[in-house]
Coordinates of N, CA and C in Angstrom, one line a residue:
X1061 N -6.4 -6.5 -0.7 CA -6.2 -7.2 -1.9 C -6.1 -6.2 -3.0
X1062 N -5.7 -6.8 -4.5 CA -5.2 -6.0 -5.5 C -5.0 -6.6 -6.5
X1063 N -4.4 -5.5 -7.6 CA -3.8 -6.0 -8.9 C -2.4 -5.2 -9.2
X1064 N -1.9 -5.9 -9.5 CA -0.8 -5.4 -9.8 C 0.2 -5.9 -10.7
X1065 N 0.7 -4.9 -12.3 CA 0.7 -5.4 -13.3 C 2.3 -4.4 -13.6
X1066 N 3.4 -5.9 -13.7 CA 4.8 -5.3 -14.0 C 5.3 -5.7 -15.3
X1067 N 6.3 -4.5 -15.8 CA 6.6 -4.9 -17.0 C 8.3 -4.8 -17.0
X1068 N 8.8 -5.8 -17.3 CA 10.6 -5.9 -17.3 C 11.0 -5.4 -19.0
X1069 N 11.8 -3.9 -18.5 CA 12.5 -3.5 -20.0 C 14.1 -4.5 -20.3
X1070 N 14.2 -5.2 -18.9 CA 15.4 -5.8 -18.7 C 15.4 -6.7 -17.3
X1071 N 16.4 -7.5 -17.5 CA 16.3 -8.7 -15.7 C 16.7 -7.4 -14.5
X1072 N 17.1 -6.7 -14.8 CA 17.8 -5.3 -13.6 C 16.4 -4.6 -13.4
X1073 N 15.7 -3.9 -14.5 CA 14.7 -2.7 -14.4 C 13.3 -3.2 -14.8
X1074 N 12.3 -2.7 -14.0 CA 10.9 -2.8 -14.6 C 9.8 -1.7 -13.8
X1075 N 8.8 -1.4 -14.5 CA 8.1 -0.9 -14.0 C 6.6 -1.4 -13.5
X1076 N 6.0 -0.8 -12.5 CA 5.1 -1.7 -12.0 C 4.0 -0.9 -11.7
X1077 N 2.4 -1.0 -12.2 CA 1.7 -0.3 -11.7 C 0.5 -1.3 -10.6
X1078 N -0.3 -0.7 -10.0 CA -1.0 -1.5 -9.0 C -2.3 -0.5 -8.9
X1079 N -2.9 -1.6 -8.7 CA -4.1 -0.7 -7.5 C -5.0 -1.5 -6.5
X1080 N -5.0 -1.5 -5.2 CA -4.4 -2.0 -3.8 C -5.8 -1.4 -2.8
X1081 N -7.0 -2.0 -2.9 CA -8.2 -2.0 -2.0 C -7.8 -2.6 -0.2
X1082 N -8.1 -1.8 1.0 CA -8.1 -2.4 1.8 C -9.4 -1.8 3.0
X1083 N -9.9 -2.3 3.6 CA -11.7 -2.2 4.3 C -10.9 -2.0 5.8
X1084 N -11.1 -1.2 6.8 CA -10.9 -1.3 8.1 C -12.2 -1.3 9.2
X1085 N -12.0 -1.5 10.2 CA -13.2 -0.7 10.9 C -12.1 -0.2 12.3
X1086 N -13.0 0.9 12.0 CA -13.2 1.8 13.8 C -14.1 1.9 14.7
X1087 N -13.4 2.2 16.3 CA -14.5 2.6 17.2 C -13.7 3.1 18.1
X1088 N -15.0 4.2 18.2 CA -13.9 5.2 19.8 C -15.0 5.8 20.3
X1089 N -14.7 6.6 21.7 CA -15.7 7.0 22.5 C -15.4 8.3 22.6
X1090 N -16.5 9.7 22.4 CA -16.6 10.9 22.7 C -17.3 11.1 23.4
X1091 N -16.9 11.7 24.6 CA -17.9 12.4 25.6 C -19.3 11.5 25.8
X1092 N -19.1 10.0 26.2 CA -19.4 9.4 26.6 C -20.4 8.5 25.7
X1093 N -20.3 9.0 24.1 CA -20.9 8.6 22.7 C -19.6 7.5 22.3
X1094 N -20.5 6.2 22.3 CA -19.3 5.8 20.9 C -20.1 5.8 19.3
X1095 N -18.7 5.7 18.8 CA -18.8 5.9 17.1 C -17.9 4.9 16.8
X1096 N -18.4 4.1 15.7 CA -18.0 2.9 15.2 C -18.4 2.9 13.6
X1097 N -17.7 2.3 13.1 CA -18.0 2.2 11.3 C -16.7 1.4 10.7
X1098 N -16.7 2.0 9.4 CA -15.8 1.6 8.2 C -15.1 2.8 7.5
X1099 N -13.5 2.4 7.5 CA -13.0 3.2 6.3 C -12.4 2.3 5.6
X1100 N -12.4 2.6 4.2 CA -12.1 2.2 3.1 C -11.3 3.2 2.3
X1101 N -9.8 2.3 1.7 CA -8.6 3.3 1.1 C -8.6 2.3 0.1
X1102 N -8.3 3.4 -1.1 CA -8.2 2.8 -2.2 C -7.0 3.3 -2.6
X1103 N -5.9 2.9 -3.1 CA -4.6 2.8 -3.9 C -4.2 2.7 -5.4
X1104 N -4.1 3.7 -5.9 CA -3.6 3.6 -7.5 C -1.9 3.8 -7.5
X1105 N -1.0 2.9 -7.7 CA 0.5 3.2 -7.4 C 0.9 3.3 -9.5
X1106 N 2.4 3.9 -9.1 CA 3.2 3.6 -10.1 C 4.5 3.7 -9.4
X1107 N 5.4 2.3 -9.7 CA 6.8 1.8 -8.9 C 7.6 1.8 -10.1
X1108 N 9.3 2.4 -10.0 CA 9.9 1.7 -10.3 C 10.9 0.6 -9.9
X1109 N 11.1 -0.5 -10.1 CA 11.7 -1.5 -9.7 C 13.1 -1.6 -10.1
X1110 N 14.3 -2.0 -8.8 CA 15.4 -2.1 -9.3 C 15.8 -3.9 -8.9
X1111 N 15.9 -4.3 -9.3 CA 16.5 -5.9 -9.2 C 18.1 -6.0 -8.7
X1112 N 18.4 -6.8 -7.5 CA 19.8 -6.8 -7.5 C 20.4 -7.3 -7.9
X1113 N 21.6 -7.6 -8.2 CA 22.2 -8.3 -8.6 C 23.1 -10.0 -7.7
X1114 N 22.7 -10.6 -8.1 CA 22.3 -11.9 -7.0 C 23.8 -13.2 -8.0
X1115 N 24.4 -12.2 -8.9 CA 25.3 -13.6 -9.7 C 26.1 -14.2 -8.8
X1116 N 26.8 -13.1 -8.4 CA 28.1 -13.5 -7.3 C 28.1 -14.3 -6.1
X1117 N 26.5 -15.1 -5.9 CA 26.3 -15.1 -4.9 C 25.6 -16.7 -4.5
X1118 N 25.9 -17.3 -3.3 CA 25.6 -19.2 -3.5 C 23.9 -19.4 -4.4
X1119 N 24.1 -19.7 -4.8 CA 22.6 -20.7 -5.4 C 21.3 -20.6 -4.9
X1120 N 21.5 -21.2 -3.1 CA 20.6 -21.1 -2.7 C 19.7 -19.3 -2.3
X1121 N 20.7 -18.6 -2.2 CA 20.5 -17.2 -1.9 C 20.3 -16.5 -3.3
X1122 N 20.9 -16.7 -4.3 CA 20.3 -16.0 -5.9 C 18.7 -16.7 -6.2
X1123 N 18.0 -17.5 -5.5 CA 16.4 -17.5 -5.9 C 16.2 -16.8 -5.2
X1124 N 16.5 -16.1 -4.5 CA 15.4 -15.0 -3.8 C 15.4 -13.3 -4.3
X1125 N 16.1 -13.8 -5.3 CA 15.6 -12.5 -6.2 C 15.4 -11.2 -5.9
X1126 N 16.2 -10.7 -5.0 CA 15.7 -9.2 -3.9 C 15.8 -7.8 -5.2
X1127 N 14.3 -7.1 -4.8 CA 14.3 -5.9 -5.4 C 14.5 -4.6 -4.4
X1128 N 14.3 -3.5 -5.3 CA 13.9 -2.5 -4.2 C 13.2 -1.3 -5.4
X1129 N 12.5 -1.0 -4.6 CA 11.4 0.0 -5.5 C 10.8 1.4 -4.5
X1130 N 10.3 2.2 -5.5 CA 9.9 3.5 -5.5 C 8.7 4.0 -5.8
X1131 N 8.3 5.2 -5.7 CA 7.6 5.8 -7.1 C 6.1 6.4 -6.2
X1132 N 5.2 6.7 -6.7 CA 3.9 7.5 -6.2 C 3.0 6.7 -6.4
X1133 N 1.9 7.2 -5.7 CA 0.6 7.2 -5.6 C -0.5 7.8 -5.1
X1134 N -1.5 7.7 -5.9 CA -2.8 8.2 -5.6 C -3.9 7.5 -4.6
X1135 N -4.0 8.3 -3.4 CA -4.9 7.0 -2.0 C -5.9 8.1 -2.1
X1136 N -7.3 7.4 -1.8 CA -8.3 8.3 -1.7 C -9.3 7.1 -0.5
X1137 N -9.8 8.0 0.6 CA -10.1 7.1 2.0 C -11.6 7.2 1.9
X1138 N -12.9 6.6 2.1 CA -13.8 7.1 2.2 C -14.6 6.2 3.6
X1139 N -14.8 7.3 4.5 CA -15.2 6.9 6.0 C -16.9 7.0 6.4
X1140 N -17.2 5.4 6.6 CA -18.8 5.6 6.8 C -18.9 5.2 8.3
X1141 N -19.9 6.2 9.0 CA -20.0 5.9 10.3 C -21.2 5.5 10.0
X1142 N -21.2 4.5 11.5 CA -22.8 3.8 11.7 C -23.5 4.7 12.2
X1143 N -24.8 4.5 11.7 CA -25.9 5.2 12.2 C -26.3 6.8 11.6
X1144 N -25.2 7.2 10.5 CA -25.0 8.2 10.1 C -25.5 8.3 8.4
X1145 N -25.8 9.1 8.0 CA -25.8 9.0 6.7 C -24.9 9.4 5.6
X1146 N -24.0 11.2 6.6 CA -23.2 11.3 5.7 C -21.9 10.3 5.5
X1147 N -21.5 10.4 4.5 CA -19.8 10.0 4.2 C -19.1 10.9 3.6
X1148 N -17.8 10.3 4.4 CA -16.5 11.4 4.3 C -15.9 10.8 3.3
X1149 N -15.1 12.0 2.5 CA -14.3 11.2 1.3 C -13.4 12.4 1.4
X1150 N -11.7 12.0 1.3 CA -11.0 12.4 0.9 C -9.6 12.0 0.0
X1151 N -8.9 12.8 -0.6 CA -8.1 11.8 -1.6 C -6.5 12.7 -1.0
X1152 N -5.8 12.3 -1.5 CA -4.0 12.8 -1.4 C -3.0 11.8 -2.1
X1153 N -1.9 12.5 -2.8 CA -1.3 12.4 -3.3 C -0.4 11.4 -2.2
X1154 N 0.8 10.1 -2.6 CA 1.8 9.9 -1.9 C 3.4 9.6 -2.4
X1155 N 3.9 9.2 -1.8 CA 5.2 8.7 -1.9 C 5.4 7.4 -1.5
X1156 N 6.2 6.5 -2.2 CA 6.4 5.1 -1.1 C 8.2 4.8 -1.7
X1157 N 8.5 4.6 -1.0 CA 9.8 3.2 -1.1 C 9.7 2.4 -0.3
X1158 N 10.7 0.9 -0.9 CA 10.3 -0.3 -0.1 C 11.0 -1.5 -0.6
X1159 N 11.3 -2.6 -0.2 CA 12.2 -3.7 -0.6 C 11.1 -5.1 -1.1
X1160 N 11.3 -5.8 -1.8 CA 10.8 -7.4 -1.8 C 12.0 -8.2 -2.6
X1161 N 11.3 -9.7 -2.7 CA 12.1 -10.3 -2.8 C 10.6 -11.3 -3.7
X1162 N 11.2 -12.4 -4.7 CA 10.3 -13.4 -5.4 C 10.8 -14.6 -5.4
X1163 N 10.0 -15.8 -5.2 CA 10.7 -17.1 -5.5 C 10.0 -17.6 -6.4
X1164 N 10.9 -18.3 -7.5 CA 10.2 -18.2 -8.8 C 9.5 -20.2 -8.5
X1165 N 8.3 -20.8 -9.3 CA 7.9 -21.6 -8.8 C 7.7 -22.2 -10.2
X1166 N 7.1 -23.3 -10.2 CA 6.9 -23.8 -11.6 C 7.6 -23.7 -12.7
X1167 N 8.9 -23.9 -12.7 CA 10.0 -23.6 -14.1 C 9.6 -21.9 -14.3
X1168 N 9.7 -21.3 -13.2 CA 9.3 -19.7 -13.7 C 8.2 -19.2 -14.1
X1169 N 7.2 -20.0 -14.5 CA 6.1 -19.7 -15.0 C 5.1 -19.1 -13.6
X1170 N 5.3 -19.3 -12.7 CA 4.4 -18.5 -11.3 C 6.2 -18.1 -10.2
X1171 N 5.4 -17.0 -9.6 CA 6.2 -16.8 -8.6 C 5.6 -16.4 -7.1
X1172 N 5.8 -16.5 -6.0 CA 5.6 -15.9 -5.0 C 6.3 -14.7 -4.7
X1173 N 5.9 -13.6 -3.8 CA 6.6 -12.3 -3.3 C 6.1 -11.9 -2.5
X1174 N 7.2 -10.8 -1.9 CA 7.0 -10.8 -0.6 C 7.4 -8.9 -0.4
X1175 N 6.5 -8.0 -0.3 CA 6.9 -6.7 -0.3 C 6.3 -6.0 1.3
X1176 N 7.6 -5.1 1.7 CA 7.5 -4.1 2.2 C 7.8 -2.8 1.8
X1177 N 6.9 -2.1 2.0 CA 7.3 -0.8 2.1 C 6.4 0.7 3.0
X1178 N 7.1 1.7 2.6 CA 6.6 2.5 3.6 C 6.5 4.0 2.4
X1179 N 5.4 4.1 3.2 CA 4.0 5.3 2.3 C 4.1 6.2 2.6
X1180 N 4.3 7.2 2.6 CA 4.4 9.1 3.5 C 3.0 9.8 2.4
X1181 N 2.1 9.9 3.3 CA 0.4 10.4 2.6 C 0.6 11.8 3.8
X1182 N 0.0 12.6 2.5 CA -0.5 13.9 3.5 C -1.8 14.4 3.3
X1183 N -2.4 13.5 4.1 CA -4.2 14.1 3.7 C -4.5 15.4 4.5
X1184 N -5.5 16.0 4.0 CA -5.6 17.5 4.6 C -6.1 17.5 6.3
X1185 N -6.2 18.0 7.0 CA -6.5 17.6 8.6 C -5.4 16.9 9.4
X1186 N -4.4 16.7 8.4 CA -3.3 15.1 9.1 C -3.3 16.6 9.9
X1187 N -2.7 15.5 11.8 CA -2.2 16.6 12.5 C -2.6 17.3 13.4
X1188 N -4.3 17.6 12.8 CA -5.0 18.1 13.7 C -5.9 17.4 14.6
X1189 N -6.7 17.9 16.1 CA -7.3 16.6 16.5 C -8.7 16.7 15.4
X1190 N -9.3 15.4 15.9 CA -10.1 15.0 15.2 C -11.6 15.7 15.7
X1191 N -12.6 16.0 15.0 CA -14.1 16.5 15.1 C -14.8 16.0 14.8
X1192 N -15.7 15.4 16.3 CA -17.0 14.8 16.1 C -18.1 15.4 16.5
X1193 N -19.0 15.7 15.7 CA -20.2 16.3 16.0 C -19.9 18.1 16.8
X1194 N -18.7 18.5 16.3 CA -18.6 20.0 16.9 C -17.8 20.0 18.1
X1195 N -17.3 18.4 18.7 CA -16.4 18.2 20.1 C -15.1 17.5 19.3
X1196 N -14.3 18.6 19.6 CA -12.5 18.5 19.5 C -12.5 16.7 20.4
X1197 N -11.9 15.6 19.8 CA -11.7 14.8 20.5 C -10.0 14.7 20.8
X1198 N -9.3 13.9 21.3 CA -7.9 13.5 21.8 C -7.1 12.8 20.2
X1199 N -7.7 12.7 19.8 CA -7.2 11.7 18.6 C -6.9 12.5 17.4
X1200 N -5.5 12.2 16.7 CA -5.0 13.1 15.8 C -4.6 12.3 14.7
X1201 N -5.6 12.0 13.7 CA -5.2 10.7 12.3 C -3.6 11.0 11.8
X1202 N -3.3 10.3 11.1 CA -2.0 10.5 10.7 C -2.2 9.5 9.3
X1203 N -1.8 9.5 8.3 CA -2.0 9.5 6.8 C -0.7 8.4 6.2
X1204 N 0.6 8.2 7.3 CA 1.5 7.8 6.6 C 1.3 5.8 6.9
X1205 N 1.5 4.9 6.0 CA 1.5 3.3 5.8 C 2.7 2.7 5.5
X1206 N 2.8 2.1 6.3 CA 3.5 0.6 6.3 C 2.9 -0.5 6.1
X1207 N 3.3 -1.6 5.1 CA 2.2 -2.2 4.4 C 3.1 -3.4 3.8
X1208 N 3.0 -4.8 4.6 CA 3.5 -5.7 4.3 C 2.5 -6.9 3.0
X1209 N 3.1 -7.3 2.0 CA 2.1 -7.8 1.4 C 2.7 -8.9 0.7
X1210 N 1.9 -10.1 0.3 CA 2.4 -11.3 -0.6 C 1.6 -11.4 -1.5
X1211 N 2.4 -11.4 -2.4 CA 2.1 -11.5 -3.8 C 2.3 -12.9 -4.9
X1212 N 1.1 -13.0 -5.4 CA 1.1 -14.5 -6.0 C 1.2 -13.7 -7.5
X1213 N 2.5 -14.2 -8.4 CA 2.4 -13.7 -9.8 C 2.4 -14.6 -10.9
X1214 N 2.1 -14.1 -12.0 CA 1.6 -14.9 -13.1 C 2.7 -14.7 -14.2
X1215 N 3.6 -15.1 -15.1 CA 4.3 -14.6 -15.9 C 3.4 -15.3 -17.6
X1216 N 3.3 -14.0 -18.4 CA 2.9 -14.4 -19.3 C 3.7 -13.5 -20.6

């Protein structure tokens, strides 16, 4: 879940900032130990939006409003295992591009949306296997998201 707050310089261009909470859990077995917990990623983005151009095109297919968007962000993960006390925290810089589309609802005054896009994160460790308790395990994280989302908006 999130917020995320856009601002149109024009019907073509806008810019969009966000920030995008989501909770997971894990569990895996080392050397005969399992380990289970929570990671938690937090998301600070900045997008720019480009809107298509939909005139030329039947009625029913110009409400769907299709964009396509860009721009960076700031993800920071922090991983709590069970039974443990420490917690891991690390942060990295990203990249994303990605497509949506909006259907406008209520005379325009609310809309629904619909975004995909795709993230390229390089946290430090991406790559390497993973270390539990001083035993190299089989598993190698990897940092990059794909991340389908609906969006309920407000126009004010």
């Amino acid at each position: 879940y999130g917020i995320l707050l856009t601002y149109f310089f024009d019907l073509r261009f806008a810019v969009q900032f966000s920030y995008i909470v989501a909770q997971h859990n894990f569990d895996f077995t080392v050397n005969h130990q399992e380990y289970s917990g929570t990671l938690g990623v937090n998301t600070l983005s900045f997008d720019v939006k480009y809107y298509l151009n939909v005139q030329n095109v039947t009625k029913g297919l110009a409400d769907f409003n299709p964009y396509l968007f860009g721009g960076f962000s700031q993800i920071s993960r922090e991983q709590k295992t069970d039974g443990q006390i420490e917690i891991t925290k690390d942060s990295a810089f990203g990249f994303q591009i990605g497509i949506g589309t909006e259907f406008p609802m209520m005379k325009n005054k609310l809309h629904l949306g619909l975004e995909a896009l795709y993230q390229y994160v390089n946290f430090s460790g991406e790559g390497n296997y993973l270390v539990v308790n001083n035993t190299k395990t089989n598993t190698k994280p990897s940092g990059d998201v794909i991340r389908m989302q609906a969006i309920l908006g407000f126009n004010f």
